Every structure is written in structure tokens, then in C-alpha cells.
PDB file of C-alpha atoms in Angstrom:
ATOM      1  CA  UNK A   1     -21.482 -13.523   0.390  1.00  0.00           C
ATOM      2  CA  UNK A   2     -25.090 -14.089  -0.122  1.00  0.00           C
ATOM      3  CA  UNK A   3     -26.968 -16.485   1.949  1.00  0.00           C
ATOM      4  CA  UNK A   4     -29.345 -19.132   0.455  1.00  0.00           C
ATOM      5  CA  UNK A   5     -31.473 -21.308   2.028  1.00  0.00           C
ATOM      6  CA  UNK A   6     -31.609 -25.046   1.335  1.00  0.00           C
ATOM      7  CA  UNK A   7     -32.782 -25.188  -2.185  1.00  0.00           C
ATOM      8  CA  UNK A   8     -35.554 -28.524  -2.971  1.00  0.00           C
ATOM      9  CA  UNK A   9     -34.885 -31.035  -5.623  1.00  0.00           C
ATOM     10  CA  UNK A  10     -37.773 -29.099  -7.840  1.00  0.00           C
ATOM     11  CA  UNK A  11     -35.799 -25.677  -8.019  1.00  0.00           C
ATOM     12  CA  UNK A  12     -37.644 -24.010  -5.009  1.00  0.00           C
ATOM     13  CA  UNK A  13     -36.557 -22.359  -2.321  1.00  0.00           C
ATOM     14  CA  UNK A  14     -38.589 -24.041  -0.095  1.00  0.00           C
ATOM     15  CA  UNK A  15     -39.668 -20.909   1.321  1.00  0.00           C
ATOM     16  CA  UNK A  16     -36.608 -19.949   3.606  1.00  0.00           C
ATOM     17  CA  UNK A  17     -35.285 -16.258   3.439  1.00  0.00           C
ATOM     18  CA  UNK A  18     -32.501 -14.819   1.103  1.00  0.00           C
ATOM     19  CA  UNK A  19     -30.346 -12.262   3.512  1.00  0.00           C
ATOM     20  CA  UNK A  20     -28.286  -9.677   1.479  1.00  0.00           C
ATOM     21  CA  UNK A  21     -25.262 -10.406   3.721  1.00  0.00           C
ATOM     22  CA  UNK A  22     -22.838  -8.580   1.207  1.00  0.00           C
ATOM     23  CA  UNK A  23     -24.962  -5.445   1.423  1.00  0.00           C
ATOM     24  CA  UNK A  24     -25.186  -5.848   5.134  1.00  0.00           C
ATOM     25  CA  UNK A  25     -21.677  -6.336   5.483  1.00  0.00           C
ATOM     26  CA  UNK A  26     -20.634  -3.166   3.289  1.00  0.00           C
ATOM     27  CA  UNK A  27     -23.108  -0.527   5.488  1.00  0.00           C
ATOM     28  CA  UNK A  28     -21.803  -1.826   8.696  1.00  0.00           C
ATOM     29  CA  UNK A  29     -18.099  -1.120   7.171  1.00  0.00           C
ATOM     30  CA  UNK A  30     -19.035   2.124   6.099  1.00  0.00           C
ATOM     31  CA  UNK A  31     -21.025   2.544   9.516  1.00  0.00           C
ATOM     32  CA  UNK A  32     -18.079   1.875  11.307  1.00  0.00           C
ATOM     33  CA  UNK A  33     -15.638   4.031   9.571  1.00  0.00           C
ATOM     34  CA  UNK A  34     -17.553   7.234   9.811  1.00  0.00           C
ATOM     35  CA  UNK A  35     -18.883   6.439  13.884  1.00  0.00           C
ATOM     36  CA  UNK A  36     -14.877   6.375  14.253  1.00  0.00           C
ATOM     37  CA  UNK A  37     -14.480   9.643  12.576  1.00  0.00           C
ATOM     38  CA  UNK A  38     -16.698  11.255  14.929  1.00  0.00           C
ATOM     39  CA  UNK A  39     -17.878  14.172  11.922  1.00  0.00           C
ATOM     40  CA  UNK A  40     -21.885  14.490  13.029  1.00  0.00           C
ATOM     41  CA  UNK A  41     -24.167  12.762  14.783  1.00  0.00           C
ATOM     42  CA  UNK A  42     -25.335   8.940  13.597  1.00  0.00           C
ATOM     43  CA  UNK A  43     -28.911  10.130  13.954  1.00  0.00           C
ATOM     44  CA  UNK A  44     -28.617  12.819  11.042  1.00  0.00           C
ATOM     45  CA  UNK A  45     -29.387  13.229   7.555  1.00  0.00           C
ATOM     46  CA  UNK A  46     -26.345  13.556   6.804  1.00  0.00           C
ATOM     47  CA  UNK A  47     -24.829  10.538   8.334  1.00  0.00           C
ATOM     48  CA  UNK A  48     -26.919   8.714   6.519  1.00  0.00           C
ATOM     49  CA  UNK A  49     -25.685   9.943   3.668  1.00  0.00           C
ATOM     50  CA  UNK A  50     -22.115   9.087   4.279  1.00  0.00           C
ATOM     51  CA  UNK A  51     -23.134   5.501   5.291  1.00  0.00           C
ATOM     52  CA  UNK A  52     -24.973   5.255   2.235  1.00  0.00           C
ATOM     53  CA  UNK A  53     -22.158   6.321  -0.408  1.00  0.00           C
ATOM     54  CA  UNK A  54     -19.593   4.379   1.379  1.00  0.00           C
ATOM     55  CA  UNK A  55     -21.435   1.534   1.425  1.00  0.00           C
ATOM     56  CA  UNK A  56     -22.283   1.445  -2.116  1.00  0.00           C
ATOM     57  CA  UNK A  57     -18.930   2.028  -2.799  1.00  0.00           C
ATOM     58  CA  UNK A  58     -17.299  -0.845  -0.646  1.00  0.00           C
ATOM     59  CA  UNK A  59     -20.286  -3.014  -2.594  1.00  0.00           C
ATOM     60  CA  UNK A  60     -20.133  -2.347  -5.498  1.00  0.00           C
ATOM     61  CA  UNK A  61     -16.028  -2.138  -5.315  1.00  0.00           C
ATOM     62  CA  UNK A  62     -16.450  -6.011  -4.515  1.00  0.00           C
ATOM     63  CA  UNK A  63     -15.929  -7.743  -7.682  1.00  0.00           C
ATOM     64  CA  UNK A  64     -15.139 -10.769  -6.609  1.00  0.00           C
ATOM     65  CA  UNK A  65     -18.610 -11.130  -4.080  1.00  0.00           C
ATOM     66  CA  UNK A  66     -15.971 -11.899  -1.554  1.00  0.00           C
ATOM     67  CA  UNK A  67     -16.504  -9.089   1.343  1.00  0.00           C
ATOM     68  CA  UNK A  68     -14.202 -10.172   4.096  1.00  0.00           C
ATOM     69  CA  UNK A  69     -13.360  -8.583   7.617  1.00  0.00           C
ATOM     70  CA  UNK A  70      -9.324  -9.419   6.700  1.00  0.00           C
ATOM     71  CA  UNK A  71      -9.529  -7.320   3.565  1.00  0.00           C
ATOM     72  CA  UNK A  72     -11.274  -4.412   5.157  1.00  0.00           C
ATOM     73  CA  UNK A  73      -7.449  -2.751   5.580  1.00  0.00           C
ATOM     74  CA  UNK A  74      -6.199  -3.548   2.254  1.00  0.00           C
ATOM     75  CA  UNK A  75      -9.495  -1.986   0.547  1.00  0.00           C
ATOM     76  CA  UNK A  76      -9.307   1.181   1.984  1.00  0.00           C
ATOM     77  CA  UNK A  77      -6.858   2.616  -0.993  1.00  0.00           C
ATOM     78  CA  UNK A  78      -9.207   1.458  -3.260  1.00  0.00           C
ATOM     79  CA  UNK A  79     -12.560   2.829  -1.356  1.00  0.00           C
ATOM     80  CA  UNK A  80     -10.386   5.962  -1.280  1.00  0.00           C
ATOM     81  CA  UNK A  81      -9.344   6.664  -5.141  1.00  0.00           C
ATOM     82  CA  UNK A  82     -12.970   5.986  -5.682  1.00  0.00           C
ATOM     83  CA  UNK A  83     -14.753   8.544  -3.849  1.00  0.00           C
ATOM     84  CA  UNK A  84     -11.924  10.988  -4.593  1.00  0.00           C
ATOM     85  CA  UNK A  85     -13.377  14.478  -5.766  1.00  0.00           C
ATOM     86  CA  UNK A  86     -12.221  14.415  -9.277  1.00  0.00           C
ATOM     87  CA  UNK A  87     -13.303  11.190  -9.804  1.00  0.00           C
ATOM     88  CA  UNK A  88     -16.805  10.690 -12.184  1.00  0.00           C
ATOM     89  CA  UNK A  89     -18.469   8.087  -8.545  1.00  0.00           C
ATOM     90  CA  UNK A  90     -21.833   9.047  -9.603  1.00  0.00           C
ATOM     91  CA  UNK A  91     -21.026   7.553 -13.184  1.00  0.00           C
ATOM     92  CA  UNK A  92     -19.076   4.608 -11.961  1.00  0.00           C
ATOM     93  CA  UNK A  93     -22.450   3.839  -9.300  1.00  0.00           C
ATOM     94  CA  UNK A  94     -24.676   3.774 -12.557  1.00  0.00           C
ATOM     95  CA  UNK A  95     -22.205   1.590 -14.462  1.00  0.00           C
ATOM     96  CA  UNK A  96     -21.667  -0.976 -11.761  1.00  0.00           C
ATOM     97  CA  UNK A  97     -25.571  -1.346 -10.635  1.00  0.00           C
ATOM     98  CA  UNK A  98     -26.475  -2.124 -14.044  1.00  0.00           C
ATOM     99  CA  UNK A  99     -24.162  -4.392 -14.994  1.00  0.00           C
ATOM    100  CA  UNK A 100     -25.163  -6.303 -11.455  1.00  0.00           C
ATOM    101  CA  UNK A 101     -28.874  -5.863 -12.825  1.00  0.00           C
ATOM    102  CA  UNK A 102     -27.976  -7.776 -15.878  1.00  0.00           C
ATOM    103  CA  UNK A 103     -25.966 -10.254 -14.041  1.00  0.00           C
ATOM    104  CA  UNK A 104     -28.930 -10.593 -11.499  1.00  0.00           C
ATOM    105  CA  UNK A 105     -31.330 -10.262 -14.270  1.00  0.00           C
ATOM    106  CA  UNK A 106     -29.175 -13.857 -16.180  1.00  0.00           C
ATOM    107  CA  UNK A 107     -29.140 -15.632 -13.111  1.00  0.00           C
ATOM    108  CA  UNK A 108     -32.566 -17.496 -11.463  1.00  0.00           C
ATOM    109  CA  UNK A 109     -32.286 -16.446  -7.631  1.00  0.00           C
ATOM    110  CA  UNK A 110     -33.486 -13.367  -5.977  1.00  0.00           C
ATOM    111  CA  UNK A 111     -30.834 -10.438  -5.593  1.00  0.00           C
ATOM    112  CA  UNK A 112     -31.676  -8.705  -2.259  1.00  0.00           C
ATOM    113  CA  UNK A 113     -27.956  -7.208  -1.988  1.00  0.00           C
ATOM    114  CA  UNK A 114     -28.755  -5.615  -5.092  1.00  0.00           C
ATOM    115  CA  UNK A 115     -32.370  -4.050  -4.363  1.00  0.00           C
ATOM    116  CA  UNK A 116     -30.699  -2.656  -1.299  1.00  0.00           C
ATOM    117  CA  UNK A 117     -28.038  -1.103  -3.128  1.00  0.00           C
ATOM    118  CA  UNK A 118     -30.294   0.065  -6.087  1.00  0.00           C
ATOM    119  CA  UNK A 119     -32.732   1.595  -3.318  1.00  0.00           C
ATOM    120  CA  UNK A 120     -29.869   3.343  -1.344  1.00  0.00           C
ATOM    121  CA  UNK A 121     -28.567   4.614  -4.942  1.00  0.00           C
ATOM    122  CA  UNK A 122     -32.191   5.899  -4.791  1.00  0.00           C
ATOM    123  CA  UNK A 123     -32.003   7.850  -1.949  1.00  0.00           C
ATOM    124  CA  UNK A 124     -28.855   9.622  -2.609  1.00  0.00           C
ATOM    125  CA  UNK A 125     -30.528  10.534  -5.633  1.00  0.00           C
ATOM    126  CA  UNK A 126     -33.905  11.953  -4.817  1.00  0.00           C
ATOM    127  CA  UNK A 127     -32.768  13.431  -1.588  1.00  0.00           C
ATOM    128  CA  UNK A 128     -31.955  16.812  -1.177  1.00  0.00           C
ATOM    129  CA  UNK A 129     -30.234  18.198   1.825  1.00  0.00           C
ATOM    130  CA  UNK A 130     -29.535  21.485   3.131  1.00  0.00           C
ATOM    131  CA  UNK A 131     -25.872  22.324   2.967  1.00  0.00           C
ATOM    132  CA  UNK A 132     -23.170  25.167   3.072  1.00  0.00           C
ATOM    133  CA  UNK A 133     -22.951  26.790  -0.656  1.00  0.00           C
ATOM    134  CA  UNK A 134     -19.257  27.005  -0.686  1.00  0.00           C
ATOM    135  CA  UNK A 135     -19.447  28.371  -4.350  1.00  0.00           C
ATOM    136  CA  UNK A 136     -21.058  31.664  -2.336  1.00  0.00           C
ATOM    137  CA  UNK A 137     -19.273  34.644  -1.713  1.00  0.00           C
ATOM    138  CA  UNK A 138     -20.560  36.373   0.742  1.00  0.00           C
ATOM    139  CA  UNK A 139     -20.373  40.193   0.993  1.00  0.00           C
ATOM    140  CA  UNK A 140     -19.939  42.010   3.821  1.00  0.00           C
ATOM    141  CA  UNK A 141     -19.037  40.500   7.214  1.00  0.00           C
ATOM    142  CA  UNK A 142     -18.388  37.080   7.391  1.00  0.00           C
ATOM    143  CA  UNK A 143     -21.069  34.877   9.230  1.00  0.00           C
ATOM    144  CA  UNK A 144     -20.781  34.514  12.473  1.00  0.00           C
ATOM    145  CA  UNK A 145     -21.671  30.561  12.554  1.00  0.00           C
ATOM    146  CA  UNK A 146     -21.217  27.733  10.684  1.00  0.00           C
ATOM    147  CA  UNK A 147     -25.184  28.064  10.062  1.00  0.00           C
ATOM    148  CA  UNK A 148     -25.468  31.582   9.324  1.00  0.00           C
ATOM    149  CA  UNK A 149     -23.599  31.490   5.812  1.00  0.00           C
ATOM    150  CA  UNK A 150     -25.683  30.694   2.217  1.00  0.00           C
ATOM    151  CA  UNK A 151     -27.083  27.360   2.406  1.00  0.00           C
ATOM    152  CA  UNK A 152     -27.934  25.350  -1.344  1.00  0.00           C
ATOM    153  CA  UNK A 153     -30.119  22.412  -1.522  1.00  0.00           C
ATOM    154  CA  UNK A 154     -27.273  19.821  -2.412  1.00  0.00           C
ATOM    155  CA  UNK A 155     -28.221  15.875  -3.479  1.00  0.00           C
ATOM    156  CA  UNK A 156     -27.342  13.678  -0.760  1.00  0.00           C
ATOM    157  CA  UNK A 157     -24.494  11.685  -2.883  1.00  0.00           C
ATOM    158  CA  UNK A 158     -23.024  15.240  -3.362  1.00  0.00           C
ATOM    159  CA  UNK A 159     -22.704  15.828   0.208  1.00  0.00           C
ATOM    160  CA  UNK A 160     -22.381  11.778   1.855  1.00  0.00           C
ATOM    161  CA  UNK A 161     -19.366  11.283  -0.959  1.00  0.00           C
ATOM    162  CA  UNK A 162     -16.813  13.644   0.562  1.00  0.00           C
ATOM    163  CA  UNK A 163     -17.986  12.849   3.900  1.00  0.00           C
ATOM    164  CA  UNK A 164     -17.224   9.322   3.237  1.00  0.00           C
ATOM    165  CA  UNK A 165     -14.024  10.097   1.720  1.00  0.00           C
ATOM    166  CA  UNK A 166     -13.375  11.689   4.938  1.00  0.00           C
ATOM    167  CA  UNK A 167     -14.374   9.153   7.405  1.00  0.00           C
ATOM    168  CA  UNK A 168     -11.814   6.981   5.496  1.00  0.00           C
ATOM    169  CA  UNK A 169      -9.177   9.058   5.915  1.00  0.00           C
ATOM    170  CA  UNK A 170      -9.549   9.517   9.596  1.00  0.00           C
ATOM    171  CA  UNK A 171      -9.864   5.732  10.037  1.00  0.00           C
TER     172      UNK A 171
END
């Protein structure tokens, strides 16, 4: 789904713009689905995070390069077995950007969709947020609020994945 602009006789672009449409596409999917499950605030960390894991997975889930509005519904099984908590998504992410890398890497034109993805993967990465430990026990009384408990410095993917996983369930 990746638009080109008229290509001259010589091989050049001519100058026009390549738009990552695909990657687009996938973070306004996975936009969508967690502003309909309503679980924090689109101006937080955290919702970034979600967006972020979601859309990686509905792009890099697109074998085909064919991300369509139709199929939204029918993908939605698959988005959900792949951000499942026993599954290795962190691995799969790794495997799928490379081999995109060396497709992009085979190929002549410019892979924006890619770069986006491979900086998002980035992100989720390097990015450490403040979350609930819910390995902690705590002793004594039980915390009054949800931000009184033990709090771990979590990678984003960690914490956007379930979230994700979520959103598509409540869609």
C-alpha cells in the first residue's frame, strides 16, 4: 500500500514524496481500537505504547502489503493470537523487521513504512515506563490506590503489548 510518485524514464523519482501509507494505515487501526476501549488517556505514555505494539503488529502481520479497511474484522483473530501473553511477539517483531530490511535492502526504492516501523520498534525498546510490579507482594496492608502499590520500570513493549491485546478484545 505504498505510494510512489511518478517515476522518470532515467530511474528517478523525479523528486515527489514516498508516503508510508501501510504504516499509516496500521497506527490509525491500532489508534482506533484502543480510543474505543477507553483504557487511559490518548495523551499518555502509555497509550502510546499500545498504539505502537498494535501497530507493528497489524504491519508487520500484513504479508501480503495489502492493508485494507474490509479486512480490518477478519484480522482481528490473527492480531489477537499474536500479542497473546505466551506468545515469543518480541521475537516474532525482530524476525519480521529484518526479513522486511532484506527485502527493502534487494529492492531499489525507499522504504518509509519500514523506517517507521523499525523506529517505533525503537521506542518500545529503549523506553522505560513506570508500571505496577505485579510480581510484588506486598506486606502488610494492601495499598490504598492503584498508585500506592510497588512500581518497576517495565519496557514499553512489555506494558503497550497486553494493552493492545486488550483494546482488541474490547473492540
Amino acid at each position: 500500500m505504498l505510494h510512489r510518485g511518478q517515476q522518470d524514464t532515467d530511474g528517478t523519482d523525479g523528486g515527489e514524496l514516498t508516503v508510508p501509507m501501510a504504516w499509516l494505515y496500521a497506527e490509525y487501526i491500532a489508534d482506533e481500537l484502543l480510543r474505543t476501549g477507553d483504557l487511559m488517556p490518548p495523551t499518555s505514555f502509555e497509550f502510546r505504547a499500545g498504539r505502537d505494539a498494535l501497530a507493528l503488529t497489524i504491519f508487520l502481520s500484513d504479508t501480503d502489503g495489502e492493508l485494507s479497511g474490509i479486512r480490518v474484522v477478519t484480522q482481528l483473530e490473527t492480531w489477537l493470537s499474536l500479542t497473546a501473553y505466551d506468545q515469543p511477539w518480541q521475537d516474532w517483531v525482530g524476525e519480521r523487521l529484518a526479513q522486511l530490511a532484506a527485502e527493502a535492502a534487494a529492492s531499489t526504492g525507499p522504504a518509509p513504512d519500514l523506517d517507521l516501523a523499525e523506529a517505533a520498534w525503537r521506542w518500545l525498546q529503549e523506553t522505560e515506563l513506570l508500571a505496577p510490579d505485579l510480581n510484588a507482594v506486598p506486606g502488610g496492608a494492601p495499598p490504598v490506590g492503584e498508585d500506592d502499590g510497588p512500581k518497576v520500570w517495565t519496557p514499553a513493549w512489555q506494558l503497550g503489548l497486553p494493552l493492545g491485546h486488550l483494546a482488541i478484545h474490547l473492540f
